[in-house]
mmCIF file with all atom_site columns, C-alpha atoms and ligand atoms in Angstrom:
data_model
loop_
_atom_site.group_PDB
_atom_site.id
_atom_site.type_symbol
_atom_site.label_atom_id
_atom_site.label_alt_id
_atom_site.label_comp_id
_atom_site.label_asym_id
_atom_site.label_entity_id
_atom_site.label_seq_id
_atom_site.pdbx_PDB_ins_code
_atom_site.Cartn_x
_atom_site.Cartn_y
_atom_site.Cartn_z
_atom_site.occupancy
_atom_site.B_iso_or_equiv
_atom_site.pdbx_formal_charge
_atom_site.auth_seq_id
_atom_site.auth_comp_id
_atom_site.auth_asym_id
_atom_site.auth_atom_id
_atom_site.pdbx_PDB_model_num
ATOM   1   C  CA  . MET F 1 1   ? -1.505  -127.893 178.476 1.00 0.00 ? 1   MET F CA  1
ATOM   2   C  CA  . ALA F 1 2   ? -2.668  -130.082 181.363 1.00 0.00 ? 2   ALA F CA  1
ATOM   3   C  CA  . HIS F 1 3   ? -2.362  -133.829 181.252 1.00 0.00 ? 3   HIS F CA  1
ATOM   4   C  CA  . HIS F 1 4   ? -4.665  -136.088 183.212 1.00 0.00 ? 4   HIS F CA  1
ATOM   5   C  CA  . LEU F 1 5   ? -4.542  -139.816 183.780 1.00 0.00 ? 5   LEU F CA  1
ATOM   6   C  CA  . PHE F 1 6   ? -7.899  -141.430 183.113 1.00 0.00 ? 6   PHE F CA  1
ATOM   7   C  CA  . ALA F 1 7   ? -8.677  -145.067 183.895 1.00 0.00 ? 7   ALA F CA  1
ATOM   8   C  CA  . VAL F 1 8   ? -10.923 -146.285 181.097 1.00 0.00 ? 8   VAL F CA  1
ATOM   9   C  CA  . LEU F 1 9   ? -12.757 -149.600 181.188 1.00 0.00 ? 9   LEU F CA  1
ATOM   10  C  CA  . VAL F 1 10  ? -12.418 -151.566 177.942 1.00 0.00 ? 10  VAL F CA  1
ATOM   11  C  CA  . ARG F 1 11  ? -13.148 -155.120 176.890 1.00 0.00 ? 11  ARG F CA  1
ATOM   12  C  CA  . ALA F 1 12  ? -10.456 -157.633 177.779 1.00 0.00 ? 12  ALA F CA  1
ATOM   13  C  CA  . THR F 1 13  ? -10.041 -158.260 174.052 1.00 0.00 ? 13  THR F CA  1
ATOM   14  C  CA  . ALA F 1 14  ? -8.527  -154.784 173.575 1.00 0.00 ? 14  ALA F CA  1
ATOM   15  C  CA  . THR F 1 15  ? -4.898  -154.708 172.455 1.00 0.00 ? 15  THR F CA  1
ATOM   16  C  CA  . VAL F 1 16  ? -2.487  -151.901 171.595 1.00 0.00 ? 16  VAL F CA  1
ATOM   17  C  CA  . THR F 1 17  ? -3.496  -152.229 167.954 1.00 0.00 ? 17  THR F CA  1
ATOM   18  C  CA  . THR F 1 18  ? -7.269  -152.104 168.580 1.00 0.00 ? 18  THR F CA  1
ATOM   19  C  CA  . ILE F 1 19  ? -7.356  -149.808 171.608 1.00 0.00 ? 19  ILE F CA  1
ATOM   20  C  CA  . ASP F 1 20  ? -8.433  -146.679 169.727 1.00 0.00 ? 20  ASP F CA  1
ATOM   21  C  CA  . ALA F 1 21  ? -11.702 -148.295 168.693 1.00 0.00 ? 21  ALA F CA  1
ATOM   22  C  CA  . HIS F 1 22  ? -12.283 -149.406 172.290 1.00 0.00 ? 22  HIS F CA  1
ATOM   23  C  CA  . LEU F 1 23  ? -11.605 -145.940 173.685 1.00 0.00 ? 23  LEU F CA  1
ATOM   24  C  CA  . ALA F 1 24  ? -13.726 -143.966 171.232 1.00 0.00 ? 24  ALA F CA  1
ATOM   25  C  CA  . LYS F 1 25  ? -17.138 -144.433 172.883 1.00 0.00 ? 25  LYS F CA  1
ATOM   26  C  CA  . PRO F 1 26  ? -16.153 -143.977 176.533 1.00 0.00 ? 26  PRO F CA  1
ATOM   27  C  CA  . MET F 1 27  ? -13.916 -141.003 175.711 1.00 0.00 ? 27  MET F CA  1
ATOM   28  C  CA  . ARG F 1 28  ? -16.842 -139.310 173.972 1.00 0.00 ? 28  ARG F CA  1
ATOM   29  C  CA  . LEU F 1 29  ? -18.535 -139.293 177.392 1.00 0.00 ? 29  LEU F CA  1
ATOM   30  C  CA  . VAL F 1 30  ? -15.499 -137.544 178.852 1.00 0.00 ? 30  VAL F CA  1
ATOM   31  C  CA  . ALA F 1 31  ? -15.493 -134.967 176.072 1.00 0.00 ? 31  ALA F CA  1
ATOM   32  C  CA  . ARG F 1 32  ? -19.115 -134.136 176.877 1.00 0.00 ? 32  ARG F CA  1
ATOM   33  C  CA  . ALA F 1 33  ? -18.361 -133.467 180.538 1.00 0.00 ? 33  ALA F CA  1
ATOM   34  C  CA  . HIS F 1 34  ? -14.921 -131.983 180.281 1.00 0.00 ? 34  HIS F CA  1
ATOM   35  C  CA  . ARG F 1 35  ? -13.076 -130.080 177.606 1.00 0.00 ? 35  ARG F CA  1
ATOM   36  C  CA  . ILE F 1 36  ? -10.265 -132.243 176.291 1.00 0.00 ? 36  ILE F CA  1
ATOM   37  C  CA  . ASP F 1 37  ? -8.118  -131.506 173.287 1.00 0.00 ? 37  ASP F CA  1
ATOM   38  C  CA  . GLY F 1 38  ? -7.046  -135.053 172.763 1.00 0.00 ? 38  GLY F CA  1
ATOM   39  C  CA  . TYR F 1 39  ? -6.140  -138.326 174.376 1.00 0.00 ? 39  TYR F CA  1
ATOM   40  C  CA  . ARG F 1 40  ? -4.109  -141.430 173.765 1.00 0.00 ? 40  ARG F CA  1
ATOM   41  C  CA  . LEU F 1 41  ? -3.252  -144.701 175.403 1.00 0.00 ? 41  LEU F CA  1
ATOM   42  C  CA  . GLY F 1 42  ? -0.253  -144.052 177.655 1.00 0.00 ? 42  GLY F CA  1
ATOM   43  C  CA  . GLY F 1 43  ? 1.024   -140.843 176.096 1.00 0.00 ? 43  GLY F CA  1
ATOM   44  C  CA  . GLN F 1 44  ? 2.872   -138.785 178.643 1.00 0.00 ? 44  GLN F CA  1
ATOM   45  C  CA  . VAL F 1 45  ? 1.985   -141.338 181.326 1.00 0.00 ? 45  VAL F CA  1
ATOM   46  C  CA  . THR F 1 46  ? 3.070   -144.396 179.345 1.00 0.00 ? 46  THR F CA  1
ATOM   47  C  CA  . GLY F 1 47  ? 3.865   -147.197 181.786 1.00 0.00 ? 47  GLY F CA  1
ATOM   48  C  CA  . ALA F 1 48  ? 2.201   -145.294 184.665 1.00 0.00 ? 48  ALA F CA  1
ATOM   49  C  CA  . TRP F 1 49  ? 1.177   -148.439 186.492 1.00 0.00 ? 49  TRP F CA  1
ATOM   50  C  CA  . ASP F 1 50  ? 4.384   -150.327 185.724 1.00 0.00 ? 50  ASP F CA  1
ATOM   51  C  CA  . PRO F 1 51  ? 7.234   -148.572 187.576 1.00 0.00 ? 51  PRO F CA  1
ATOM   52  C  CA  . ASP F 1 52  ? 9.793   -150.853 185.883 1.00 0.00 ? 52  ASP F CA  1
ATOM   53  C  CA  . TYR F 1 53  ? 8.872   -149.616 182.425 1.00 0.00 ? 53  TYR F CA  1
ATOM   54  C  CA  . ASP F 1 54  ? 11.030  -146.986 180.788 1.00 0.00 ? 54  ASP F CA  1
ATOM   55  C  CA  . PRO F 1 55  ? 9.903   -145.914 177.309 1.00 0.00 ? 55  PRO F CA  1
ATOM   56  C  CA  . ALA F 1 56  ? 13.498  -145.017 176.374 1.00 0.00 ? 56  ALA F CA  1
ATOM   57  C  CA  . ALA F 1 57  ? 14.633  -148.566 177.192 1.00 0.00 ? 57  ALA F CA  1
ATOM   58  C  CA  . ASP F 1 58  ? 11.890  -150.184 175.135 1.00 0.00 ? 58  ASP F CA  1
ATOM   59  C  CA  . PRO F 1 59  ? 13.401  -151.422 171.831 1.00 0.00 ? 59  PRO F CA  1
ATOM   60  C  CA  . ASN F 1 60  ? 10.053  -150.619 170.205 1.00 0.00 ? 60  ASN F CA  1
ATOM   61  C  CA  . ASN F 1 61  ? 11.015  -146.972 170.673 1.00 0.00 ? 61  ASN F CA  1
ATOM   62  C  CA  . TRP F 1 62  ? 14.474  -147.295 169.119 1.00 0.00 ? 62  TRP F CA  1
ATOM   63  C  CA  . HIS F 1 63  ? 14.430  -145.836 165.644 1.00 0.00 ? 63  HIS F CA  1
ATOM   64  C  CA  . PRO F 1 64  ? 17.286  -145.743 163.165 1.00 0.00 ? 64  PRO F CA  1
ATOM   65  C  CA  . CYS F 1 65  ? 19.035  -142.396 163.468 1.00 0.00 ? 65  CYS F CA  1
ATOM   66  C  CA  . SER F 1 66  ? 18.076  -140.244 160.512 1.00 0.00 ? 66  SER F CA  1
ATOM   67  C  CA  . ALA F 1 67  ? 21.251  -138.145 160.739 1.00 0.00 ? 67  ALA F CA  1
ATOM   68  C  CA  . CYS F 1 68  ? 23.566  -141.059 159.935 1.00 0.00 ? 68  CYS F CA  1
ATOM   69  C  CA  . GLY F 1 69  ? 21.089  -143.571 158.556 1.00 0.00 ? 69  GLY F CA  1
ATOM   70  C  CA  . GLY F 1 70  ? 21.910  -145.828 161.491 1.00 0.00 ? 70  GLY F CA  1
ATOM   71  C  CA  . THR F 1 71  ? 25.590  -146.126 160.532 1.00 0.00 ? 71  THR F CA  1
ATOM   72  C  CA  . THR F 1 72  ? 26.821  -144.056 163.538 1.00 0.00 ? 72  THR F CA  1
ATOM   73  C  CA  . ARG F 1 73  ? 29.168  -142.134 161.204 1.00 0.00 ? 73  ARG F CA  1
ATOM   74  C  CA  . VAL F 1 74  ? 28.684  -138.831 159.401 1.00 0.00 ? 74  VAL F CA  1
ATOM   75  C  CA  . ASP F 1 75  ? 31.417  -137.668 157.020 1.00 0.00 ? 75  ASP F CA  1
ATOM   76  C  CA  . GLY F 1 76  ? 33.899  -139.970 158.701 1.00 0.00 ? 76  GLY F CA  1
ATOM   77  C  CA  . ALA F 1 77  ? 33.154  -138.675 162.182 1.00 0.00 ? 77  ALA F CA  1
ATOM   78  C  CA  . GLU F 1 78  ? 31.019  -139.993 165.001 1.00 0.00 ? 78  GLU F CA  1
ATOM   79  C  CA  . CYS F 1 79  ? 27.345  -139.087 164.572 1.00 0.00 ? 79  CYS F CA  1
ATOM   80  C  CA  . ARG F 1 80  ? 26.368  -136.583 167.248 1.00 0.00 ? 80  ARG F CA  1
ATOM   81  C  CA  . ALA F 1 81  ? 22.657  -137.370 167.043 1.00 0.00 ? 81  ALA F CA  1
ATOM   82  C  CA  . CYS F 1 82  ? 22.911  -140.971 168.241 1.00 0.00 ? 82  CYS F CA  1
ATOM   83  C  CA  . VAL F 1 83  ? 26.240  -140.928 170.081 1.00 0.00 ? 83  VAL F CA  1
ATOM   84  C  CA  . ASP F 1 84  ? 24.486  -141.674 173.389 1.00 0.00 ? 84  ASP F CA  1
ATOM   85  C  CA  . ALA F 1 85  ? 22.948  -144.926 172.132 1.00 0.00 ? 85  ALA F CA  1
ATOM   86  C  CA  . VAL F 1 86  ? 25.446  -147.443 173.504 1.00 0.00 ? 86  VAL F CA  1
ATOM   87  C  CA  . GLU F 1 87  ? 25.835  -145.636 176.808 1.00 0.00 ? 87  GLU F CA  1
ATOM   88  C  CA  . ALA F 1 88  ? 22.057  -145.587 177.176 1.00 0.00 ? 88  ALA F CA  1
ATOM   89  C  CA  . GLY F 1 89  ? 21.886  -149.303 176.415 1.00 0.00 ? 89  GLY F CA  1
ATOM   90  C  CA  . ARG F 1 90  ? 20.438  -148.968 172.933 1.00 0.00 ? 90  ARG F CA  1
ATOM   91  C  CA  . ARG F 1 91  ? 21.549  -150.529 169.697 1.00 0.00 ? 91  ARG F CA  1
ATOM   92  C  CA  . PRO F 1 92  ? 24.223  -148.353 168.048 1.00 0.00 ? 92  PRO F CA  1
ATOM   93  C  CA  . GLY F 1 93  ? 22.785  -145.989 165.456 1.00 0.00 ? 93  GLY F CA  1
ATOM   94  C  CA  . THR F 1 94  ? 19.399  -145.648 167.118 1.00 0.00 ? 94  THR F CA  1
ATOM   95  C  CA  . VAL F 1 95  ? 17.554  -142.744 168.676 1.00 0.00 ? 95  VAL F CA  1
ATOM   96  C  CA  . VAL F 1 96  ? 14.464  -142.458 170.878 1.00 0.00 ? 96  VAL F CA  1
ATOM   97  C  CA  . PRO F 1 97  ? 11.698  -140.116 169.734 1.00 0.00 ? 97  PRO F CA  1
ATOM   98  C  CA  . TRP F 1 98  ? 11.818  -136.858 171.617 1.00 0.00 ? 98  TRP F CA  1
ATOM   99  C  CA  . SER F 1 99  ? 8.047   -136.578 171.902 1.00 0.00 ? 99  SER F CA  1
ATOM   100 C  CA  . TYR F 1 100 ? 5.805   -139.007 173.777 1.00 0.00 ? 100 TYR F CA  1
ATOM   101 C  CA  . THR F 1 101 ? 3.395   -138.725 170.849 1.00 0.00 ? 101 THR F CA  1
ATOM   102 C  CA  . ASP F 1 102 ? 5.844   -140.857 168.876 1.00 0.00 ? 102 ASP F CA  1
ATOM   103 C  CA  . TRP F 1 103 ? 6.318   -143.525 171.525 1.00 0.00 ? 103 TRP F CA  1
ATOM   104 C  CA  . ALA F 1 104 ? 5.102   -147.018 170.820 1.00 0.00 ? 104 ALA F CA  1
ATOM   105 C  CA  . ARG F 1 105 ? 1.953   -148.004 172.621 1.00 0.00 ? 105 ARG F CA  1
ATOM   106 C  CA  . TYR F 1 106 ? 2.815   -150.135 175.597 1.00 0.00 ? 106 TYR F CA  1
ATOM   107 C  CA  . PRO F 1 107 ? 0.766   -153.301 176.253 1.00 0.00 ? 107 PRO F CA  1
ATOM   108 C  CA  . GLY F 1 108 ? 1.295   -152.732 179.994 1.00 0.00 ? 108 GLY F CA  1
ATOM   109 C  CA  . ASP F 1 109 ? -1.020  -149.730 179.718 1.00 0.00 ? 109 ASP F CA  1
ATOM   110 C  CA  . ILE F 1 110 ? -3.922  -152.136 179.278 1.00 0.00 ? 110 ILE F CA  1
ATOM   111 C  CA  . VAL F 1 111 ? -4.287  -153.820 182.667 1.00 0.00 ? 111 VAL F CA  1
ATOM   112 C  CA  . ALA F 1 112 ? -6.556  -156.772 183.405 1.00 0.00 ? 112 ALA F CA  1
ATOM   113 C  CA  . LEU F 1 113 ? -9.338  -155.502 185.671 1.00 0.00 ? 113 LEU F CA  1
ATOM   114 C  CA  . PRO F 1 114 ? -8.941  -158.350 188.204 1.00 0.00 ? 114 PRO F CA  1
ATOM   115 C  CA  . ARG F 1 115 ? -5.497  -156.934 189.060 1.00 0.00 ? 115 ARG F CA  1
ATOM   116 C  CA  . LEU F 1 116 ? -7.073  -153.648 190.124 1.00 0.00 ? 116 LEU F CA  1
ATOM   117 C  CA  . LEU F 1 117 ? -9.846  -155.434 192.022 1.00 0.00 ? 117 LEU F CA  1
ATOM   118 C  CA  . HIS F 1 118 ? -7.305  -157.326 194.114 1.00 0.00 ? 118 HIS F CA  1
ATOM   119 C  CA  . PRO F 1 119 ? -7.435  -156.009 197.695 1.00 0.00 ? 119 PRO F CA  1
ATOM   120 C  CA  . GLY F 1 120 ? -3.663  -155.454 197.641 1.00 0.00 ? 120 GLY F CA  1
ATOM   121 C  CA  . TRP F 1 121 ? -3.687  -153.232 194.549 1.00 0.00 ? 121 TRP F CA  1
ATOM   122 C  CA  . ARG F 1 122 ? -2.166  -149.771 194.844 1.00 0.00 ? 122 ARG F CA  1
ATOM   123 C  CA  . PHE F 1 123 ? -1.245  -147.359 192.094 1.00 0.00 ? 123 PHE F CA  1
ATOM   124 C  CA  . PRO F 1 124 ? 2.340   -146.172 192.027 1.00 0.00 ? 124 PRO F CA  1
ATOM   125 C  CA  . PRO F 1 125 ? 2.347   -142.920 194.045 1.00 0.00 ? 125 PRO F CA  1
ATOM   126 C  CA  . GLY F 1 126 ? 1.370   -139.959 191.870 1.00 0.00 ? 126 GLY F CA  1
ATOM   127 C  CA  . ARG F 1 127 ? -0.124  -142.262 189.260 1.00 0.00 ? 127 ARG F CA  1
ATOM   128 C  CA  . THR F 1 128 ? -3.634  -142.552 190.670 1.00 0.00 ? 128 THR F CA  1
ATOM   129 C  CA  . PRO F 1 129 ? -6.200  -141.720 187.977 1.00 0.00 ? 129 PRO F CA  1
ATOM   130 C  CA  . VAL F 1 130 ? -8.215  -138.501 188.258 1.00 0.00 ? 130 VAL F CA  1
ATOM   131 C  CA  . ALA F 1 131 ? -11.269 -140.176 186.732 1.00 0.00 ? 131 ALA F CA  1
ATOM   132 C  CA  . TRP F 1 132 ? -12.797 -143.546 186.041 1.00 0.00 ? 132 TRP F CA  1
ATOM   133 C  CA  . VAL F 1 133 ? -14.597 -143.907 182.736 1.00 0.00 ? 133 VAL F CA  1
ATOM   134 C  CA  . ASP F 1 134 ? -16.948 -146.606 181.535 1.00 0.00 ? 134 ASP F CA  1
ATOM   135 C  CA  . LEU F 1 135 ? -20.089 -146.391 179.428 1.00 0.00 ? 135 LEU F CA  1
ATOM   136 C  CA  . ALA F 1 136 ? -22.173 -145.852 182.572 1.00 0.00 ? 136 ALA F CA  1
ATOM   137 C  CA  . GLY F 1 137 ? -20.421 -142.509 182.905 1.00 0.00 ? 137 GLY F CA  1
ATOM   138 C  CA  . VAL F 1 138 ? -17.448 -140.569 184.146 1.00 0.00 ? 138 VAL F CA  1
ATOM   139 C  CA  . VAL F 1 139 ? -16.627 -140.695 187.856 1.00 0.00 ? 139 VAL F CA  1
ATOM   140 C  CA  . TRP F 1 140 ? -14.291 -137.983 189.100 1.00 0.00 ? 140 TRP F CA  1
ATOM   141 C  CA  . LEU F 1 141 ? -12.180 -139.480 191.834 1.00 0.00 ? 141 LEU F CA  1
ATOM   142 C  CA  . GLY F 1 142 ? -11.245 -136.332 193.747 1.00 0.00 ? 142 GLY F CA  1
ATOM   143 C  CA  . THR F 1 143 ? -7.531  -137.034 193.394 1.00 0.00 ? 143 THR F CA  1
ATOM   144 C  CA  . ASP F 1 144 ? -6.431  -134.009 191.320 1.00 0.00 ? 144 ASP F CA  1
ATOM   145 C  CA  . GLU F 1 145 ? -5.326  -131.982 194.315 1.00 0.00 ? 145 GLU F CA  1
ATOM   146 C  CA  . ALA F 1 146 ? -3.147  -134.730 195.817 1.00 0.00 ? 146 ALA F CA  1
ATOM   147 C  CA  . ILE F 1 147 ? -1.569  -135.483 192.432 1.00 0.00 ? 147 ILE F CA  1
ATOM   148 C  CA  . LEU F 1 148 ? -0.833  -131.802 191.803 1.00 0.00 ? 148 LEU F CA  1
ATOM   149 C  CA  . THR F 1 149 ? 0.694   -131.286 195.228 1.00 0.00 ? 149 THR F CA  1
ATOM   150 C  CA  . GLY F 1 150 ? 2.675   -134.510 195.136 1.00 0.00 ? 150 GLY F CA  1
ATOM   151 C  CA  . THR F 1 151 ? 0.867   -136.047 198.123 1.00 0.00 ? 151 THR F CA  1
ATOM   152 C  CA  . ASP F 1 152 ? -0.884  -138.815 196.215 1.00 0.00 ? 152 ASP F CA  1
ATOM   153 C  CA  . THR F 1 153 ? -0.121  -142.124 197.943 1.00 0.00 ? 153 THR F CA  1
ATOM   154 C  CA  . GLY F 1 154 ? -1.480  -144.458 195.258 1.00 0.00 ? 154 GLY F CA  1
ATOM   155 C  CA  . ALA F 1 155 ? -4.165  -145.853 197.554 1.00 0.00 ? 155 ALA F CA  1
ATOM   156 C  CA  . VAL F 1 156 ? -7.313  -146.724 195.627 1.00 0.00 ? 156 VAL F CA  1
ATOM   157 C  CA  . PRO F 1 157 ? -9.579  -143.658 196.040 1.00 0.00 ? 157 PRO F CA  1
ATOM   158 C  CA  . PRO F 1 158 ? -12.815 -144.319 197.982 1.00 0.00 ? 158 PRO F CA  1
ATOM   159 C  CA  . ARG F 1 159 ? -14.916 -143.299 194.984 1.00 0.00 ? 159 ARG F CA  1
ATOM   160 C  CA  . LEU F 1 160 ? -13.122 -145.854 192.820 1.00 0.00 ? 160 LEU F CA  1
ATOM   161 C  CA  . LEU F 1 161 ? -13.665 -148.538 195.457 1.00 0.00 ? 161 LEU F CA  1
ATOM   162 C  CA  . GLY F 1 162 ? -17.349 -147.627 195.256 1.00 0.00 ? 162 GLY F CA  1
ATOM   163 C  CA  . VAL F 1 163 ? -17.301 -148.103 191.488 1.00 0.00 ? 163 VAL F CA  1
ATOM   164 C  CA  . PHE F 1 164 ? -15.596 -151.483 191.870 1.00 0.00 ? 164 PHE F CA  1
ATOM   165 C  CA  . HIS F 1 165 ? -18.180 -152.628 194.429 1.00 0.00 ? 165 HIS F CA  1
ATOM   166 C  CA  . ASP F 1 166 ? -21.062 -151.501 192.236 1.00 0.00 ? 166 ASP F CA  1
ATOM   167 C  CA  . LEU F 1 167 ? -19.637 -153.222 189.165 1.00 0.00 ? 167 LEU F CA  1
ATOM   168 C  CA  . VAL F 1 168 ? -19.038 -156.519 190.947 1.00 0.00 ? 168 VAL F CA  1
ATOM   169 C  CA  . ALA F 1 169 ? -22.475 -156.393 192.595 1.00 0.00 ? 169 ALA F CA  1
ATOM   170 C  CA  . GLY F 1 170 ? -24.147 -155.703 189.243 1.00 0.00 ? 170 GLY F CA  1
ATOM   171 C  CA  . ARG F 1 171 ? -25.388 -152.296 190.377 1.00 0.00 ? 171 ARG F CA  1
ATOM   172 C  CA  . ARG F 1 172 ? -23.392 -150.494 187.694 1.00 0.00 ? 172 ARG F CA  1
ATOM   173 C  CA  . ASP F 1 173 ? -23.817 -151.516 184.065 1.00 0.00 ? 173 ASP F CA  1
ATOM   174 C  CA  . PRO F 1 174 ? -20.434 -150.875 182.410 1.00 0.00 ? 174 PRO F CA  1
ATOM   175 C  CA  . ASP F 1 175 ? -21.974 -150.945 178.953 1.00 0.00 ? 175 ASP F CA  1
ATOM   176 C  CA  . PRO F 1 176 ? -25.671 -150.037 178.832 1.00 0.00 ? 176 PRO F CA  1
ATOM   177 C  CA  . THR F 1 177 ? -25.425 -150.038 175.025 1.00 0.00 ? 177 THR F CA  1
ATOM   178 C  CA  . ALA F 1 178 ? -24.847 -153.796 174.869 1.00 0.00 ? 178 ALA F CA  1
ATOM   179 C  CA  . PRO F 1 179 ? -27.839 -156.119 174.804 1.00 0.00 ? 179 PRO F CA  1
ATOM   180 C  CA  . PRO F 1 180 ? -27.960 -157.491 178.348 1.00 0.00 ? 180 PRO F CA  1
ATOM   181 C  CA  . ALA F 1 181 ? -26.830 -161.068 178.510 1.00 0.00 ? 181 ALA F CA  1
ATOM   182 C  CA  . GLY F 1 182 ? -29.389 -163.211 180.245 1.00 0.00 ? 182 GLY F CA  1
ATOM   183 C  CA  . ARG F 1 183 ? -32.433 -161.036 179.507 1.00 0.00 ? 183 ARG F CA  1
ATOM   184 C  CA  . ARG F 1 184 ? -35.191 -163.551 178.970 1.00 0.00 ? 184 ARG F CA  1
ATOM   185 C  CA  . HIS F 1 185 ? -37.099 -163.704 175.769 1.00 0.00 ? 185 HIS F CA  1
ATOM   186 C  CA  . ILE F 1 186 ? -40.752 -163.015 176.575 1.00 0.00 ? 186 ILE F CA  1
ATOM   187 C  CA  . PRO F 1 187 ? -43.022 -165.233 174.496 1.00 0.00 ? 187 PRO F CA  1
ATOM   188 C  CA  . ALA F 1 188 ? -45.604 -163.373 172.457 1.00 0.00 ? 188 ALA F CA  1
ATOM   189 C  CA  . ASP F 1 189 ? -48.575 -165.000 174.193 1.00 0.00 ? 189 ASP F CA  1
ATOM   190 C  CA  . ARG F 1 190 ? -47.262 -163.964 177.598 1.00 0.00 ? 190 ARG F CA  1
ATOM   191 C  CA  . SER F 1 191 ? -48.566 -167.024 179.324 1.00 0.00 ? 191 SER F CA  1
ATOM   192 C  CA  . VAL F 1 192 ? -46.446 -165.907 182.280 1.00 0.00 ? 192 VAL F CA  1
ATOM   193 C  CA  . PRO F 1 193 ? -47.878 -162.695 183.730 1.00 0.00 ? 193 PRO F CA  1
ATOM   194 C  CA  . TRP F 1 194 ? -45.639 -159.695 184.311 1.00 0.00 ? 194 TRP F CA  1
ATOM   195 C  CA  . ARG F 1 195 ? -44.577 -159.391 187.869 1.00 0.00 ? 195 ARG F CA  1
ATOM   196 C  CA  . HIS F 1 196 ? -44.608 -155.619 187.802 1.00 0.00 ? 196 HIS F CA  1
ATOM   197 C  CA  . PRO F 1 197 ? -47.086 -154.447 185.176 1.00 0.00 ? 197 PRO F CA  1
ATOM   198 C  CA  . GLY F 1 198 ? -46.136 -151.151 183.661 1.00 0.00 ? 198 GLY F CA  1
ATOM   199 C  CA  . ARG F 1 199 ? -42.743 -151.065 185.239 1.00 0.00 ? 199 ARG F CA  1
ATOM   200 C  CA  . PRO F 1 200 ? -40.089 -152.934 183.291 1.00 0.00 ? 200 PRO F CA  1
ATOM   201 C  CA  . ARG F 1 201 ? -37.648 -154.672 185.550 1.00 0.00 ? 201 ARG F CA  1
ATOM   202 C  CA  . ARG F 1 202 ? -34.084 -153.802 184.780 1.00 0.00 ? 202 ARG F CA  1
ATOM   203 C  CA  . PRO F 1 203 ? -32.178 -157.055 184.730 1.00 0.00 ? 203 PRO F CA  1
ATOM   204 C  CA  . ARG F 1 204 ? -29.239 -157.227 187.054 1.00 0.00 ? 204 ARG F CA  1
ATOM   205 C  CA  . VAL F 1 205 ? -25.998 -157.043 185.161 1.00 0.00 ? 205 VAL F CA  1
ATOM   206 C  CA  . ARG F 1 206 ? -23.912 -160.122 185.521 1.00 0.00 ? 206 ARG F CA  1
ATOM   207 C  CA  . PHE F 1 207 ? -20.427 -158.737 185.706 1.00 0.00 ? 207 PHE F CA  1
ATOM   208 C  CA  . GLU F 1 208 ? -17.406 -160.893 184.954 1.00 0.00 ? 208 GLU F CA  1
ATOM   209 C  CA  . PRO F 1 209 ? -14.190 -159.004 185.846 1.00 0.00 ? 209 PRO F CA  1
ATOM   210 C  CA  . ALA F 1 210 ? -12.094 -161.233 183.585 1.00 0.00 ? 210 ALA F CA  1
ATOM   211 C  CA  . ASP F 1 211 ? -14.017 -159.864 180.583 1.00 0.00 ? 211 ASP F CA  1
ATOM   212 C  CA  . TRP F 1 212 ? -12.600 -156.392 181.176 1.00 0.00 ? 212 TRP F CA  1
ATOM   213 C  CA  . SER F 1 213 ? -9.387  -154.423 181.186 1.00 0.00 ? 213 SER F CA  1
ATOM   214 C  CA  . VAL F 1 214 ? -8.515  -150.923 182.270 1.00 0.00 ? 214 VAL F CA  1
ATOM   215 C  CA  . ALA F 1 215 ? -6.624  -148.614 179.928 1.00 0.00 ? 215 ALA F CA  1
ATOM   216 C  CA  . VAL F 1 216 ? -4.163  -145.961 181.118 1.00 0.00 ? 216 VAL F CA  1
ATOM   217 C  CA  . VAL F 1 217 ? -5.244  -142.945 179.100 1.00 0.00 ? 217 VAL F CA  1
ATOM   218 C  CA  . ASP F 1 218 ? -3.490  -139.594 178.914 1.00 0.00 ? 218 ASP F CA  1
ATOM   219 C  CA  . ALA F 1 219 ? -6.051  -136.883 178.212 1.00 0.00 ? 219 ALA F CA  1
ATOM   220 C  CA  . HIS F 1 220 ? -4.902  -133.347 177.719 1.00 0.00 ? 220 HIS F CA  1
ATOM   221 C  CA  . SER F 1 221 ? -6.880  -130.159 177.978 1.00 0.00 ? 221 SER F CA  1
HETATM 222 ZN ZN1 . LIG I 2 .   ? 23.272  -141.171 164.048 1.00 0.00 ? 1   LIG I ZN1 1
#
């Protein structure tokens, strides 16, 4: 099974509890272009863009040990299943799920887009996405090779810089399914003549970076 880190544009209103609804439409585009068996926020790459985050140290991932019911004792002896808790810095009687599929979703995997647009932004090395996804389409970033061979530096890939420039300049509509804000209502009597008869003018998209976030998505194929 191969895991790939996708950067997926979502509305800034997305949270860890609503993220699945936000990811559904853009990830359908990915599924059309690329065979994927599944995806989730974070997953195996939980905390990818936050090097300080350790899923095992996140209290949201500490579950009461089922072997001892969280009491740390089994039949009068120390419970073997959660004996490492205190040493690992966890509450006594807790365990961390073995599988990433049971990890809590991490809010740090939904990053405000303006952070990525900042000229100083770099991904942690090896954590550069392989693809950018928004409702305009999937852009493969040409980073697979460097990530596989361990030579990824975390510099923003040129193709992603291109996407950023196009978004900010209004040349890329991140959600063509939304009614364009600012499209003028044309009165029925059309007292103002069309400027380009027969050729509808596509309104420029006014793009506000603060309205968007980027989700760290683990897609596996
Ligand atoms: Zn235990």
